[in-house]
PDB file of C-alpha atoms in Angstrom:
ATOM      1  CA  UNK A 903      -0.050  -0.040  -0.019  1.00 45.00           C
ATOM      2  CA  UNK A 904       1.517   3.276  -1.016  1.00 45.00           C
ATOM      3  CA  UNK A 905       1.748   6.176   1.349  1.00 47.00           C
ATOM      4  CA  UNK A 906       0.159   9.474   0.450  1.00 46.00           C
ATOM      5  CA  UNK A 907       2.627  12.123  -0.802  1.00 46.00           C
ATOM      6  CA  UNK A 908       3.652  14.782   1.741  1.00 46.00           C
ATOM      7  CA  UNK A 909       2.164  18.066   1.009  1.00 49.00           C
ATOM      8  CA  UNK A 910       4.547  20.432  -0.820  1.00 49.00           C
ATOM      9  CA  UNK A 911       5.779  23.353   1.324  1.00 59.00           C
ATOM     10  CA  UNK A 912       3.937  26.562   0.695  1.00 66.00           C
ATOM     11  CA  UNK A 913       5.684  28.897  -1.826  1.00 91.00           C
ATOM     12  CA  UNK A 914       3.660  32.006  -0.715  1.00 97.00           C
ATOM     13  CA  UNK A 915       1.888  32.900   2.455  1.00 98.00           C
ATOM     14  CA  UNK A 916      -0.188  36.114   2.553  1.00 98.00           C
ATOM     15  CA  UNK A 917      -1.277  37.769   5.849  1.00 98.00           C
ATOM     16  CA  UNK A 918      -3.710  40.671   6.299  1.00 98.00           C
ATOM     17  CA  UNK A 919      -3.044  43.181   9.031  1.00 98.00           C
ATOM     18  CA  UNK A 920      -5.170  46.055  10.313  1.00 98.00           C
ATOM     19  CA  UNK A 921      -4.645  49.779  10.969  1.00 97.00           C
ATOM     20  CA  UNK A 922      -5.302  51.151  14.461  1.00 97.00           C
ATOM     21  CA  UNK A 923      -6.721  54.204  16.150  1.00 97.00           C
ATOM     22  CA  UNK A 924      -5.766  55.243  19.656  1.00 95.00           C
ATOM     23  CA  UNK A 925      -8.980  56.065  21.416  1.00 97.00           C
ATOM     24  CA  UNK A 926      -6.882  57.065  24.407  1.00 97.00           C
ATOM     25  CA  UNK A 927      -3.225  57.962  24.186  1.00 96.00           C
ATOM     26  CA  UNK A 928      -2.005  59.251  27.504  1.00 95.00           C
ATOM     27  CA  UNK A 929       1.727  60.114  27.507  1.00 94.00           C
ATOM     28  CA  UNK A 930       3.836  60.076  30.764  1.00 91.00           C
ATOM     29  CA  UNK A 931       7.269  61.465  31.343  1.00 86.00           C
ATOM     30  CA  UNK A 932      10.438  60.307  29.455  1.00 82.00           C
ATOM     31  CA  UNK A 933      11.805  57.095  30.884  1.00 84.00           C
ATOM     32  CA  UNK A 934      15.659  56.307  31.252  1.00 84.00           C
ATOM     33  CA  UNK A 935      15.455  54.211  28.164  1.00 83.00           C
ATOM     34  CA  UNK A 936      14.320  57.134  26.102  1.00 81.00           C
ATOM     35  CA  UNK A 937      10.734  55.991  25.717  1.00 85.00           C
ATOM     36  CA  UNK A 938       7.685  57.721  27.252  1.00 90.00           C
ATOM     37  CA  UNK A 939       5.447  55.761  29.678  1.00 89.00           C
ATOM     38  CA  UNK A 940       2.000  55.235  28.091  1.00 92.00           C
ATOM     39  CA  UNK A 941      -1.572  54.281  28.755  1.00 92.00           C
ATOM     40  CA  UNK A 942      -2.532  53.551  25.137  1.00 94.00           C
ATOM     41  CA  UNK A 943      -6.039  52.293  24.345  1.00 97.00           C
ATOM     42  CA  UNK A 944      -5.790  50.697  20.840  1.00 96.00           C
ATOM     43  CA  UNK A 945      -8.724  49.782  18.680  1.00 98.00           C
ATOM     44  CA  UNK A 946      -7.977  47.978  15.349  1.00 98.00           C
ATOM     45  CA  UNK A 947     -10.045  49.235  12.359  1.00 98.00           C
ATOM     46  CA  UNK A 948     -10.872  47.793   9.022  1.00 98.00           C
ATOM     47  CA  UNK A 949      -8.195  49.425   6.845  1.00 97.00           C
ATOM     48  CA  UNK A 950      -5.694  46.726   5.938  1.00 98.00           C
ATOM     49  CA  UNK A 951      -2.238  46.073   4.424  1.00 98.00           C
ATOM     50  CA  UNK A 952      -1.445  42.671   3.071  1.00 98.00           C
ATOM     51  CA  UNK A 953       2.069  41.130   3.552  1.00 98.00           C
ATOM     52  CA  UNK A 954       3.001  38.194   1.195  1.00 98.00           C
ATOM     53  CA  UNK A 955       6.083  36.100   1.852  1.00 98.00           C
ATOM     54  CA  UNK A 956       7.450  34.010  -1.014  1.00 98.00           C
ATOM     55  CA  UNK A 957      10.419  31.641  -1.141  1.00 96.00           C
ATOM     56  CA  UNK A 958      13.397  33.342  -2.816  1.00 96.00           C
ATOM     57  CA  UNK A 959      17.126  32.827  -3.176  1.00 95.00           C
ATOM     58  CA  UNK A 960      17.934  36.120  -1.270  1.00 95.00           C
ATOM     59  CA  UNK A 961      16.048  38.693   0.811  1.00 96.00           C
ATOM     60  CA  UNK A 962      13.949  41.085  -1.330  1.00 96.00           C
ATOM     61  CA  UNK A 963      11.204  43.626  -0.486  1.00 97.00           C
ATOM     62  CA  UNK A 964       8.656  45.277  -2.739  1.00 98.00           C
ATOM     63  CA  UNK A 965       5.699  47.527  -2.043  1.00 98.00           C
ATOM     64  CA  UNK A 966       2.575  48.568  -4.004  1.00 97.00           C
ATOM     65  CA  UNK A 967      -0.451  50.736  -3.375  1.00 95.00           C
ATOM     66  CA  UNK A 968      -1.056  54.328  -2.409  1.00 84.00           C
ATOM     67  CA  UNK A 969       2.171  56.113  -1.303  1.00 87.00           C
ATOM     68  CA  UNK A 970       4.356  53.078  -2.024  1.00 93.00           C
ATOM     69  CA  UNK A 971       7.141  55.396  -2.979  1.00 91.00           C
ATOM     70  CA  UNK A 972       7.236  56.693   0.546  1.00 91.00           C
ATOM     71  CA  UNK A 973       7.920  53.307   2.094  1.00 94.00           C
ATOM     72  CA  UNK A 974      11.493  52.244   2.481  1.00 93.00           C
ATOM     73  CA  UNK A 975      12.288  49.213   0.414  1.00 94.00           C
ATOM     74  CA  UNK A 976      15.678  48.326   2.018  1.00 93.00           C
ATOM     75  CA  UNK A 977      16.925  46.710   5.161  1.00 92.00           C
ATOM     76  CA  UNK A 978      15.555  49.464   7.247  1.00 94.00           C
ATOM     77  CA  UNK A 979      12.029  48.495   6.536  1.00 97.00           C
ATOM     78  CA  UNK A 980      10.394  47.190   9.662  1.00 97.00           C
ATOM     79  CA  UNK A 981       8.828  44.152   7.766  1.00 98.00           C
ATOM     80  CA  UNK A 982      12.298  43.272   6.518  1.00 98.00           C
ATOM     81  CA  UNK A 983      13.812  43.634  10.053  1.00 98.00           C
ATOM     82  CA  UNK A 984      10.876  41.300  11.257  1.00 98.00           C
ATOM     83  CA  UNK A 985      11.945  38.630   8.845  1.00 98.00           C
ATOM     84  CA  UNK A 986      15.633  38.823   9.752  1.00 98.00           C
ATOM     85  CA  UNK A 987      14.939  38.706  13.446  1.00 98.00           C
ATOM     86  CA  UNK A 988      12.758  35.625  13.089  1.00 98.00           C
ATOM     87  CA  UNK A 989      15.315  33.918  10.919  1.00 98.00           C
ATOM     88  CA  UNK A 990      18.142  34.724  13.278  1.00 97.00           C
ATOM     89  CA  UNK A 991      16.165  33.176  16.270  1.00 96.00           C
ATOM     90  CA  UNK A 992      15.920  29.954  14.327  1.00 97.00           C
ATOM     91  CA  UNK A 993      19.344  29.926  12.833  1.00 97.00           C
ATOM     92  CA  UNK A 994      18.283  30.020   9.232  1.00 96.00           C
ATOM     93  CA  UNK A 995      18.775  32.463   6.333  1.00 96.00           C
ATOM     94  CA  UNK A 996      16.121  35.146   5.733  1.00 96.00           C
ATOM     95  CA  UNK A 997      15.795  34.318   2.070  1.00 96.00           C
ATOM     96  CA  UNK A 998      12.303  35.629   1.328  1.00 98.00           C
ATOM     97  CA  UNK A 999      10.629  37.987  -1.025  1.00 98.00           C
ATOM     98  CA  UNK A1000       8.286  40.114   1.098  1.00 98.00           C
ATOM     99  CA  UNK A1001       5.631  42.096  -0.875  1.00 98.00           C
ATOM    100  CA  UNK A1002       3.541  44.733   0.983  1.00 98.00           C
ATOM    101  CA  UNK A1003       0.351  45.809  -0.620  1.00 98.00           C
ATOM    102  CA  UNK A1004      -0.284  49.152   1.193  1.00 97.00           C
ATOM    103  CA  UNK A1005      -3.782  50.547   2.033  1.00 96.00           C
ATOM    104  CA  UNK A1006      -3.046  51.922   5.523  1.00 95.00           C
ATOM    105  CA  UNK A1007      -1.864  55.634   5.278  1.00 90.00           C
ATOM    106  CA  UNK A1008       1.918  55.855   5.269  1.00 88.00           C
ATOM    107  CA  UNK A1009       3.426  57.800   8.317  1.00 83.00           C
ATOM    108  CA  UNK A1010      -0.193  58.579   9.263  1.00 88.00           C
ATOM    109  CA  UNK A1011      -0.377  57.671  12.838  1.00 89.00           C
ATOM    110  CA  UNK A1012      -2.209  54.390  12.170  1.00 94.00           C
ATOM    111  CA  UNK A1013       0.726  51.883  12.664  1.00 94.00           C
ATOM    112  CA  UNK A1014       1.055  50.803   9.091  1.00 95.00           C
ATOM    113  CA  UNK A1015       4.711  50.056   9.501  1.00 96.00           C
ATOM    114  CA  UNK A1016       4.094  48.107  12.605  1.00 96.00           C
ATOM    115  CA  UNK A1017       1.176  46.236  10.991  1.00 98.00           C
ATOM    116  CA  UNK A1018       3.520  45.247   8.189  1.00 98.00           C
ATOM    117  CA  UNK A1019       6.125  43.914  10.643  1.00 98.00           C
ATOM    118  CA  UNK A1020       3.474  41.829  12.420  1.00 98.00           C
ATOM    119  CA  UNK A1021       2.355  40.540   9.039  1.00 98.00           C
ATOM    120  CA  UNK A1022       5.897  39.686   7.950  1.00 98.00           C
ATOM    121  CA  UNK A1023       6.437  37.711  11.200  1.00 98.00           C
ATOM    122  CA  UNK A1024       3.390  35.566  10.895  1.00 98.00           C
ATOM    123  CA  UNK A1025       3.825  35.112   7.015  1.00 98.00           C
ATOM    124  CA  UNK A1026       7.497  34.073   7.291  1.00 98.00           C
ATOM    125  CA  UNK A1027       6.787  31.734  10.265  1.00 98.00           C
ATOM    126  CA  UNK A1028       4.139  29.951   8.242  1.00 97.00           C
ATOM    127  CA  UNK A1029       6.270  29.984   5.029  1.00 97.00           C
ATOM    128  CA  UNK A1030       9.342  28.490   6.799  1.00 97.00           C
ATOM    129  CA  UNK A1031       7.154  26.027   8.732  1.00 96.00           C
ATOM    130  CA  UNK A1032       8.640  27.198  12.099  1.00 97.00           C
ATOM    131  CA  UNK A1033       5.465  26.610  14.076  1.00 96.00           C
ATOM    132  CA  UNK A1034       6.075  29.510  16.626  1.00 97.00           C
ATOM    133  CA  UNK A1035       3.535  29.928  19.304  1.00 97.00           C
ATOM    134  CA  UNK A1036       1.437  33.080  19.573  1.00 96.00           C
ATOM    135  CA  UNK A1037       3.371  34.057  22.730  1.00 96.00           C
ATOM    136  CA  UNK A1038       6.758  33.569  20.965  1.00 97.00           C
ATOM    137  CA  UNK A1039       5.601  35.806  17.983  1.00 98.00           C
ATOM    138  CA  UNK A1040       4.240  38.559  20.430  1.00 96.00           C
ATOM    139  CA  UNK A1041       7.615  38.513  22.089  1.00 96.00           C
ATOM    140  CA  UNK A1042       9.406  39.131  18.802  1.00 97.00           C
ATOM    141  CA  UNK A1043       6.752  41.796  18.020  1.00 97.00           C
ATOM    142  CA  UNK A1044       7.744  43.773  21.190  1.00 95.00           C
ATOM    143  CA  UNK A1045      11.331  43.698  20.267  1.00 96.00           C
ATOM    144  CA  UNK A1046      10.560  45.291  16.839  1.00 96.00           C
ATOM    145  CA  UNK A1047       8.507  48.214  18.186  1.00 92.00           C
ATOM    146  CA  UNK A1048       5.913  49.509  20.627  1.00 89.00           C
ATOM    147  CA  UNK A1049       2.900  49.135  18.299  1.00 92.00           C
ATOM    148  CA  UNK A1050       3.829  45.815  16.680  1.00 96.00           C
ATOM    149  CA  UNK A1051       2.298  43.540  19.248  1.00 96.00           C
ATOM    150  CA  UNK A1052      -1.071  45.209  19.059  1.00 96.00           C
ATOM    151  CA  UNK A1053      -0.999  45.078  15.261  1.00 97.00           C
ATOM    152  CA  UNK A1054      -0.433  41.270  15.601  1.00 98.00           C
ATOM    153  CA  UNK A1055      -3.195  40.854  18.142  1.00 97.00           C
ATOM    154  CA  UNK A1056      -5.921  43.166  16.884  1.00 98.00           C
ATOM    155  CA  UNK A1057      -9.231  43.745  18.506  1.00 98.00           C
ATOM    156  CA  UNK A1058      -9.007  46.230  21.309  1.00 98.00           C
ATOM    157  CA  UNK A1059      -6.296  46.426  24.093  1.00 97.00           C
ATOM    158  CA  UNK A1060      -4.750  48.547  26.663  1.00 97.00           C
ATOM    159  CA  UNK A1061      -1.027  49.038  25.910  1.00 93.00           C
ATOM    160  CA  UNK A1062       1.250  49.988  28.950  1.00 92.00           C
ATOM    161  CA  UNK A1063       4.969  50.296  29.421  1.00 88.00           C
ATOM    162  CA  UNK A1064       5.953  51.861  26.205  1.00 83.00           C
ATOM    163  CA  UNK A1065       2.700  50.413  24.635  1.00 82.00           C
ATOM    164  CA  UNK A1066       3.982  46.873  24.192  1.00 85.00           C
ATOM    165  CA  UNK A1067       2.474  45.332  27.394  1.00 89.00           C
ATOM    166  CA  UNK A1068      -1.043  44.405  26.178  1.00 95.00           C
ATOM    167  CA  UNK A1069      -4.205  43.588  28.140  1.00 96.00           C
ATOM    168  CA  UNK A1070      -7.105  42.698  25.863  1.00 97.00           C
ATOM    169  CA  UNK A1071     -10.257  44.733  26.294  1.00 98.00           C
ATOM    170  CA  UNK A1072     -13.854  43.740  25.808  1.00 97.00           C
ATOM    171  CA  UNK A1073     -15.904  45.789  23.174  1.00 98.00           C
ATOM    172  CA  UNK A1074     -19.628  45.537  23.184  1.00 97.00           C
ATOM    173  CA  UNK A1075     -20.392  46.610  19.600  1.00 95.00           C
ATOM    174  CA  UNK A1076     -19.075  47.986  16.421  1.00 98.00           C
ATOM    175  CA  UNK A1077     -17.766  51.564  16.267  1.00 98.00           C
ATOM    176  CA  UNK A1078     -17.941  53.629  13.021  1.00 98.00           C
ATOM    177  CA  UNK A1079     -15.063  55.827  12.101  1.00 98.00           C
ATOM    178  CA  UNK A1080     -13.864  58.137   9.324  1.00 98.00           C
ATOM    179  CA  UNK A1081     -10.268  58.773   8.653  1.00 97.00           C
ATOM    180  CA  UNK A1082      -9.124  61.963   6.991  1.00 97.00           C
ATOM    181  CA  UNK A1083      -5.743  61.306   5.223  1.00 93.00           C
ATOM    182  CA  UNK A1084      -3.427  64.245   5.155  1.00 92.00           C
ATOM    183  CA  UNK A1085      -0.881  65.228   2.370  1.00 87.00           C
ATOM    184  CA  UNK A1086       2.498  63.952   3.613  1.00 84.00           C
ATOM    185  CA  UNK A1087       3.381  62.273   6.950  1.00 85.00           C
ATOM    186  CA  UNK A1088       4.635  63.155  10.391  1.00 89.00           C
ATOM    187  CA  UNK A1089       7.568  61.551  12.087  1.00 89.00           C
ATOM    188  CA  UNK A1090       6.474  59.893  15.346  1.00 87.00           C
ATOM    189  CA  UNK A1091       9.901  60.846  17.070  1.00 91.00           C
ATOM    190  CA  UNK A1092       9.381  64.386  15.936  1.00 95.00           C
ATOM    191  CA  UNK A1093       5.919  64.515  17.505  1.00 94.00           C
ATOM    192  CA  UNK A1094       7.101  63.147  20.820  1.00 93.00           C
ATOM    193  CA  UNK A1095       9.948  65.580  20.998  1.00 93.00           C
ATOM    194  CA  UNK A1096       7.438  68.409  20.305  1.00 95.00           C
ATOM    195  CA  UNK A1097       5.353  67.072  23.036  1.00 94.00           C
ATOM    196  CA  UNK A1098       8.218  67.265  25.497  1.00 91.00           C
ATOM    197  CA  UNK A1099       9.064  70.806  24.230  1.00 93.00           C
ATOM    198  CA  UNK A1100       5.488  72.136  24.718  1.00 93.00           C
ATOM    199  CA  UNK A1101       5.426  70.635  28.261  1.00 90.00           C
ATOM    200  CA  UNK A1102       8.645  72.304  29.213  1.00 88.00           C
ATOM    201  CA  UNK A1103       7.484  75.597  27.631  1.00 87.00           C
ATOM    202  CA  UNK A1104       4.463  75.397  29.996  1.00 78.00           C
ATOM    203  CA  UNK A1105       6.647  74.937  33.155  1.00 69.00           C
ATOM    204  CA  UNK A1106       6.836  71.149  33.173  1.00 57.00           C
ATOM    205  CA  UNK A1107       9.519  68.806  32.255  1.00 52.00           C
ATOM    206  CA  UNK A1108       9.807  65.675  30.071  1.00 49.00           C
ATOM    207  CA  UNK A1109      10.967  63.751  33.097  1.00 51.00           C
ATOM    208  CA  UNK A1110       9.041  65.202  35.976  1.00 50.00           C
ATOM    209  CA  UNK A1111       5.668  66.826  36.876  1.00 67.00           C
ATOM    210  CA  UNK A1112       3.927  64.505  34.396  1.00 77.00           C
ATOM    211  CA  UNK A1113       1.416  62.169  36.079  1.00 80.00           C
ATOM    212  CA  UNK A1114       1.747  58.445  35.502  1.00 85.00           C
ATOM    213  CA  UNK A1115      -0.679  57.575  32.683  1.00 92.00           C
ATOM    214  CA  UNK A1116      -3.656  55.415  33.468  1.00 94.00           C
ATOM    215  CA  UNK A1117      -6.598  54.187  31.392  1.00 96.00           C
ATOM    216  CA  UNK A1118      -9.765  56.247  31.819  1.00 97.00           C
ATOM    217  CA  UNK A1119     -12.547  53.982  33.450  1.00 98.00           C
ATOM    218  CA  UNK A1120     -15.181  55.878  31.563  1.00 98.00           C
ATOM    219  CA  UNK A1121     -13.627  55.155  28.242  1.00 98.00           C
ATOM    220  CA  UNK A1122     -13.249  51.546  28.995  1.00 98.00           C
ATOM    221  CA  UNK A1123     -16.834  51.282  30.061  1.00 98.00           C
ATOM    222  CA  UNK A1124     -17.904  52.928  26.693  1.00 98.00           C
ATOM    223  CA  UNK A1125     -15.973  50.356  24.846  1.00 98.00           C
ATOM    224  CA  UNK A1126     -17.413  47.546  26.891  1.00 98.00           C
ATOM    225  CA  UNK A1127     -20.985  48.703  26.371  1.00 98.00           C
ATOM    226  CA  UNK A1128     -20.507  49.677  22.719  1.00 98.00           C
ATOM    227  CA  UNK A1129     -21.777  53.310  23.335  1.00 98.00           C
ATOM    228  CA  UNK A1130     -20.496  55.782  20.774  1.00 98.00           C
ATOM    229  CA  UNK A1131     -21.688  58.753  22.529  1.00 98.00           C
ATOM    230  CA  UNK A1132     -19.969  57.782  25.734  1.00 98.00           C
ATOM    231  CA  UNK A1133     -16.816  56.927  23.765  1.00 98.00           C
ATOM    232  CA  UNK A1134     -16.939  60.309  22.181  1.00 98.00           C
ATOM    233  CA  UNK A1135     -16.996  62.006  25.462  1.00 98.00           C
ATOM    234  CA  UNK A1136     -13.929  60.155  26.596  1.00 98.00           C
ATOM    235  CA  UNK A1137     -11.462  60.011  23.657  1.00 98.00           C
ATOM    236  CA  UNK A1138      -8.133  61.671  24.330  1.00 96.00           C
ATOM    237  CA  UNK A1139      -4.710  62.040  22.676  1.00 97.00           C
ATOM    238  CA  UNK A1140      -1.937  63.746  24.600  1.00 96.00           C
ATOM    239  CA  UNK A1141       0.078  63.976  21.340  1.00 96.00           C
ATOM    240  CA  UNK A1142      -2.553  66.101  19.602  1.00 97.00           C
ATOM    241  CA  UNK A1143      -1.232  69.530  20.574  1.00 96.00           C
ATOM    242  CA  UNK A1144       2.282  68.561  19.419  1.00 96.00           C
ATOM    243  CA  UNK A1145       0.811  67.269  16.012  1.00 96.00           C
ATOM    244  CA  UNK A1146      -1.138  70.549  15.684  1.00 97.00           C
ATOM    245  CA  UNK A1147       1.991  72.558  16.579  1.00 97.00           C
ATOM    246  CA  UNK A1148       3.963  70.780  13.713  1.00 97.00           C
ATOM    247  CA  UNK A1149       0.985  70.787  11.294  1.00 96.00           C
ATOM    248  CA  UNK A1150      -1.403  73.656  12.152  1.00 96.00           C
ATOM    249  CA  UNK A1151      -3.656  72.956   9.179  1.00 95.00           C
ATOM    250  CA  UNK A1152      -4.843  69.679  10.953  1.00 96.00           C
ATOM    251  CA  UNK A1153      -7.116  72.001  13.060  1.00 97.00           C
ATOM    252  CA  UNK A1154      -9.113  72.803   9.959  1.00 97.00           C
ATOM    253  CA  UNK A1155      -9.602  69.140   9.212  1.00 97.00           C
ATOM    254  CA  UNK A1156     -10.847  68.466  12.813  1.00 98.00           C
ATOM    255  CA  UNK A1157     -13.249  71.370  12.536  1.00 98.00           C
ATOM    256  CA  UNK A1158     -14.630  70.180   9.213  1.00 98.00           C
ATOM    257  CA  UNK A1159     -15.342  66.720  10.519  1.00 98.00           C
ATOM    258  CA  UNK A1160     -17.201  68.032  13.611  1.00 98.00           C
ATOM    259  CA  UNK A1161     -19.261  70.447  11.394  1.00 97.00           C
ATOM    260  CA  UNK A1162     -20.121  67.367   9.270  1.00 96.00           C
ATOM    261  CA  UNK A1163     -21.688  65.698  12.246  1.00 96.00           C
ATOM    262  CA  UNK A1164     -18.880  63.639  13.744  1.00 98.00           C
ATOM    263  CA  UNK A1165     -19.387  62.721  17.409  1.00 98.00           C
ATOM    264  CA  UNK A1166     -15.680  63.341  18.166  1.00 98.00           C
ATOM    265  CA  UNK A1167     -12.541  64.306  16.337  1.00 98.00           C
ATOM    266  CA  UNK A1168      -8.973  63.587  17.247  1.00 97.00           C
ATOM    267  CA  UNK A1169      -5.540  63.293  15.660  1.00 96.00           C
ATOM    268  CA  UNK A1170      -4.806  59.500  15.259  1.00 93.00           C
ATOM    269  CA  UNK A1171      -1.693  58.729  17.241  1.00 92.00           C
ATOM    270  CA  UNK A1172       1.132  60.932  16.186  1.00 91.00           C
ATOM    271  CA  UNK A1173      -0.846  62.076  13.062  1.00 90.00           C
ATOM    272  CA  UNK A1174      -1.276  63.494  10.743  1.00 94.00           C
ATOM    273  CA  UNK A1175      -4.348  61.321   9.928  1.00 94.00           C
ATOM    274  CA  UNK A1176      -7.453  62.601  11.709  1.00 97.00           C
ATOM    275  CA  UNK A1177      -9.955  60.206  13.175  1.00 97.00           C
ATOM    276  CA  UNK A1178     -13.772  61.007  13.536  1.00 98.00           C
ATOM    277  CA  UNK A1179     -16.129  58.788  15.556  1.00 98.00           C
ATOM    278  CA  UNK A1180     -19.531  58.819  14.018  1.00 98.00           C
ATOM    279  CA  UNK A1181     -22.865  57.285  15.011  1.00 97.00           C
ATOM    280  CA  UNK A1182     -23.506  54.750  12.343  1.00 97.00           C
ATOM    281  CA  UNK A1183     -22.684  53.631   8.715  1.00 97.00           C
ATOM    282  CA  UNK A1184     -24.813  56.233   7.020  1.00 98.00           C
ATOM    283  CA  UNK A1185     -23.129  58.977   9.074  1.00 98.00           C
ATOM    284  CA  UNK A1186     -19.733  57.606   8.127  1.00 98.00           C
ATOM    285  CA  UNK A1187     -20.552  57.809   4.497  1.00 97.00           C
ATOM    286  CA  UNK A1188     -21.898  61.393   4.748  1.00 97.00           C
ATOM    287  CA  UNK A1189     -18.978  62.525   6.919  1.00 98.00           C
ATOM    288  CA  UNK A1190     -16.359  61.043   4.573  1.00 97.00           C
ATOM    289  CA  UNK A1191     -17.880  62.642   1.556  1.00 97.00           C
ATOM    290  CA  UNK A1192     -18.195  66.091   3.307  1.00 97.00           C
ATOM    291  CA  UNK A1193     -14.505  65.891   4.396  1.00 97.00           C
ATOM    292  CA  UNK A1194     -13.281  64.824   1.013  1.00 96.00           C
ATOM    293  CA  UNK A1195     -15.158  67.757  -0.488  1.00 97.00           C
ATOM    294  CA  UNK A1196     -13.892  70.245   2.133  1.00 96.00           C
ATOM    295  CA  UNK A1197     -10.402  70.545   0.754  1.00 95.00           C
ATOM    296  CA  UNK A1198      -8.833  70.044   4.223  1.00 96.00           C
ATOM    297  CA  UNK A1199      -7.520  66.543   3.459  1.00 96.00           C
ATOM    298  CA  UNK A1200      -6.491  64.420   0.625  1.00 93.00           C
ATOM    299  CA  UNK A1201      -9.140  61.817   1.158  1.00 94.00           C
ATOM    300  CA  UNK A1202     -11.439  60.456   3.816  1.00 96.00           C
ATOM    301  CA  UNK A1203     -12.042  56.696   4.435  1.00 96.00           C
ATOM    302  CA  UNK A1204     -14.838  55.118   6.430  1.00 97.00           C
ATOM    303  CA  UNK A1205     -13.951  52.032   8.553  1.00 98.00           C
ATOM    304  CA  UNK A1206     -15.352  50.092  11.466  1.00 98.00           C
ATOM    305  CA  UNK A1207     -13.602  48.691  14.670  1.00 97.00           C
ATOM    306  CA  UNK A1208     -12.794  46.428  16.301  1.00 98.00           C
ATOM    307  CA  UNK A1209     -11.083  44.431  13.485  1.00 98.00           C
ATOM    308  CA  UNK A1210      -9.134  41.131  13.711  1.00 98.00           C
ATOM    309  CA  UNK A1211      -5.355  41.128  14.031  1.00 98.00           C
ATOM    310  CA  UNK A1212      -2.773  39.473  11.765  1.00 98.00           C
ATOM    311  CA  UNK A1213      -4.683  36.780   9.808  1.00 98.00           C
ATOM    312  CA  UNK A1214      -3.397  34.375   7.111  1.00 98.00           C
ATOM    313  CA  UNK A1215      -5.578  34.678   4.013  1.00 96.00           C
TER     314      UNK A1215
END
């Protein structure tokens, strides 16, 4: 009796990864390691990048989609670093062609680069047949960057430490958002430096006089009950003044969204994408159309959250 042939190893694995919005981003003082302490409430939303890993004779990275030209396609790319880190841990050569199909805004405060790193880790792990556990991959995510673990996990979570220590959060419904994409990006380190400068200008210090950040119980309750009005009253981003200082025109975008009927408006993460919480799908469509027509942003995209994390497709 002949044995069935073994399945051929996969030649390409594709993983879909979500964008995120910070419904609360509370920034503490500067830590000795150069990072800021955070209470960061993440919500994954349905704008996605796809990362495909294909067997190759040497490492290679390509990118397609909106603003692909703005994405580094060399060893500095976080997805390429993720593949090298995983290969190093297992003593193998990182010979893989990574292709990133971008749909998350680039340098837009929605963790697109972190999402790509999370996607590359999962795609390469499957392609190379390494069988890493979820916990092992999350540990590698944390080594790559503060937002990478959440990009892998998805859903909703509280990120503490520098954002990498995750506690999953319960979400009681679907929240509707509109994201106004700005022309050009903002550097996250630049925004944090401006945050420190503004605090010092107002008599504080980047190391002292800044309260330890904590999650807002009212905001966590709003997520748990799925109440958009309650969530709108609680959203907060400590980096928003710094982003507005570096890009004053964002104030016009925030005003345009509120005038279009959004329940709340805030800069997403370090910006410059602006996030608008709205009541329902119909409101999202109207708000996106109004924002696009306002001339205050390049485009506006509806999306819902929470969304799943890194997923093989």
